[in-house]
Amino acid sequence: MATILLINGPNLNLLGIRETSIYGNLSLANIESQVAGFVEASGHELDCFQSNHEGDIIDRIHLALEQGIAYIIINPAGFTHTSVAIRDAVLAVNIPFIEVHLSEPKSREPFRHYSYFSDIAQEVISGEGPDGYLKAAASAVKRLNH
């Protein structure tokens, strides 16, 4: 059994309330529950973390190395376009990761078109709403099982 860490960045704690036309009606807790059910049914474990603070996300990524986390799924949210520090953290721990976004950043405002993570992620899943998280979990499980 391996542990997958699901990290969600700023404002994702407001899912289900925030801009539902973009992000949908499901809460973050609902999404986490769906992903945990899938991961556990696949024989693995899911650990979920959300923070609105860059340093807390970096600290959680560092802790993942100490805990032997096998895979990370991360929605950096607004930090996607701004955080060299979180990018450096995922590079430092050398844990494979998938970048996921509910919306399609490249179809939104121009400042959202660049990601500091896409070029180092094993996969990028965007624009698929909550299903993108399940797709990321399925991909992570498949990679762990091979």
Coordinates of C-alpha atoms in Angstrom, one line a residue:
M1 CA 0.0 0.0 0.0
A2 CA 1.3 3.5 -1.0
T3 CA 0.1 6.9 0.2
I4 CA -0.9 9.6 -2.2
L5 CA -0.9 13.1 -1.0
L6 CA -3.6 15.4 -2.4
I7 CA -2.7 19.1 -2.0
N8 CA -5.1 21.9 -2.7
G9 CA -4.0 25.6 -2.7
P10 CA -5.7 28.9 -1.9
N11 CA -9.4 29.5 -2.0
L12 CA -10.2 25.9 -2.8
N13 CA -11.7 25.6 0.7
L14 CA -14.5 27.6 -0.8
L15 CA -15.4 25.1 -3.5
G16 CA -19.2 24.8 -3.8
I17 CA -19.6 28.4 -2.8
R18 CA -17.0 30.2 -4.9
E19 CA -17.8 31.0 -8.6
T20 CA -19.8 27.8 -9.1
S21 CA -20.1 28.6 -12.8
I22 CA -16.4 28.0 -13.1
Y23 CA -15.6 25.6 -10.3
G24 CA -18.9 23.7 -9.8
N25 CA -21.1 22.9 -6.9
L26 CA -19.1 20.2 -5.1
S27 CA -17.3 21.2 -1.9
L28 CA -13.7 20.3 -1.4
A29 CA -14.7 17.8 1.2
N30 CA -17.0 16.0 -1.4
I31 CA -14.2 15.9 -3.9
E32 CA -11.7 14.6 -1.3
S33 CA -14.2 11.9 -0.2
Q34 CA -14.7 10.7 -3.8
V35 CA -10.9 10.6 -4.4
A36 CA -10.3 8.8 -1.1
G37 CA -12.9 6.2 -1.9
F38 CA -11.3 5.5 -5.3
V39 CA -7.7 5.4 -3.9
E40 CA -8.7 3.1 -1.0
A41 CA -10.6 0.8 -3.3
S42 CA -7.4 0.5 -5.3
G43 CA -5.5 -0.6 -2.3
H44 CA -3.8 2.6 -1.4
E45 CA -4.2 5.5 1.0
L46 CA -5.0 9.2 0.4
D47 CA -3.9 12.0 2.7
C48 CA -5.5 15.4 2.0
F49 CA -4.2 18.9 2.7
Q50 CA -5.5 22.3 1.8
S51 CA -4.0 25.7 2.7
N52 CA -4.3 29.3 1.7
H53 CA -0.7 29.9 2.7
E54 CA 2.3 29.2 0.5
G55 CA 4.7 28.3 3.4
D56 CA 2.3 25.8 4.8
I57 CA 2.1 24.1 1.4
I58 CA 5.9 24.0 1.1
D59 CA 6.1 22.6 4.7
R60 CA 3.6 19.9 3.8
I61 CA 5.6 18.9 0.7
H62 CA 8.8 18.7 2.8
L63 CA 6.9 16.5 5.3
A64 CA 5.8 14.3 2.5
L65 CA 9.4 13.3 1.9
E66 CA 9.9 12.3 5.6
Q67 CA 6.6 10.3 5.5
G68 CA 7.5 8.4 2.4
I69 CA 4.6 9.7 0.3
A70 CA 4.7 7.9 -3.0
Y71 CA 2.8 10.3 -5.2
I72 CA 1.4 13.8 -5.0
I73 CA -1.7 15.2 -6.8
I74 CA -1.6 19.0 -6.5
N75 CA -4.0 21.8 -7.5
P76 CA -1.8 24.8 -6.7
A77 CA -4.7 27.1 -7.6
G78 CA -3.6 30.8 -7.7
F79 CA 0.0 29.7 -6.8
T80 CA 0.1 27.9 -10.2
H81 CA 1.1 31.2 -11.8
T82 CA 3.2 32.7 -9.0
S83 CA 5.0 30.3 -6.9
V84 CA 8.6 29.4 -7.7
A85 CA 9.0 28.4 -4.1
I86 CA 6.4 25.6 -4.3
R87 CA 7.9 24.5 -7.6
D88 CA 11.3 24.3 -5.9
A89 CA 9.8 22.3 -3.0
V90 CA 8.3 19.6 -5.4
L91 CA 11.7 19.5 -7.2
A92 CA 13.6 19.2 -3.9
V93 CA 11.6 16.2 -2.6
N94 CA 11.6 14.4 -6.0
I95 CA 8.2 12.9 -5.5
P96 CA 6.3 12.4 -8.7
F97 CA 3.3 14.5 -9.1
I98 CA 0.3 15.3 -11.2
E99 CA -1.0 18.9 -11.6
V100 CA -4.8 19.2 -11.6
H101 CA -7.1 22.2 -12.2
L102 CA -10.9 22.2 -12.2
S103 CA -11.1 24.9 -14.9
E104 CA -8.9 25.3 -18.0
P105 CA -6.4 28.0 -17.1
K106 CA -5.4 28.6 -20.7
S107 CA -9.0 29.6 -21.6
R108 CA -9.2 32.2 -18.9
E109 CA -7.4 35.5 -18.2
P110 CA -3.9 35.8 -19.8
F111 CA -2.1 35.8 -16.5
R112 CA -3.4 32.3 -15.9
H113 CA -1.9 30.9 -19.0
Y114 CA 1.5 30.1 -17.5
S115 CA 2.1 27.4 -14.9
Y116 CA 5.3 27.0 -12.9
F117 CA 4.5 23.3 -12.5
S118 CA 3.4 21.9 -15.9
D119 CA 6.9 21.4 -17.3
I120 CA 7.9 19.2 -14.3
A121 CA 4.7 17.4 -13.7
Q122 CA 4.2 13.8 -14.9
E123 CA 0.8 14.8 -16.1
V124 CA -1.4 17.9 -16.2
I125 CA -5.2 17.5 -16.0
S126 CA -7.3 20.6 -16.4
G127 CA -10.8 21.7 -17.4
E128 CA -12.5 18.5 -16.3
G129 CA -14.1 19.8 -13.1
P130 CA -14.1 17.4 -10.2
D131 CA -13.7 14.5 -12.5
G132 CA -10.1 15.7 -13.1
Y133 CA -9.2 14.8 -9.5
L134 CA -10.5 11.2 -10.1
K135 CA -8.6 11.0 -13.4
A136 CA -5.5 12.2 -11.6
A137 CA -6.0 9.6 -8.9
A138 CA -6.5 6.8 -11.5
S139 CA -3.3 7.8 -13.2
A140 CA -1.3 7.9 -10.0
V141 CA -2.6 4.5 -8.9
K142 CA -1.8 3.1 -12.4
R143 CA 1.8 4.5 -12.1
L144 CA 2.2 3.1 -8.6
N145 CA 1.0 -0.3 -9.6
H146 CA 3.4 -0.7 -12.5

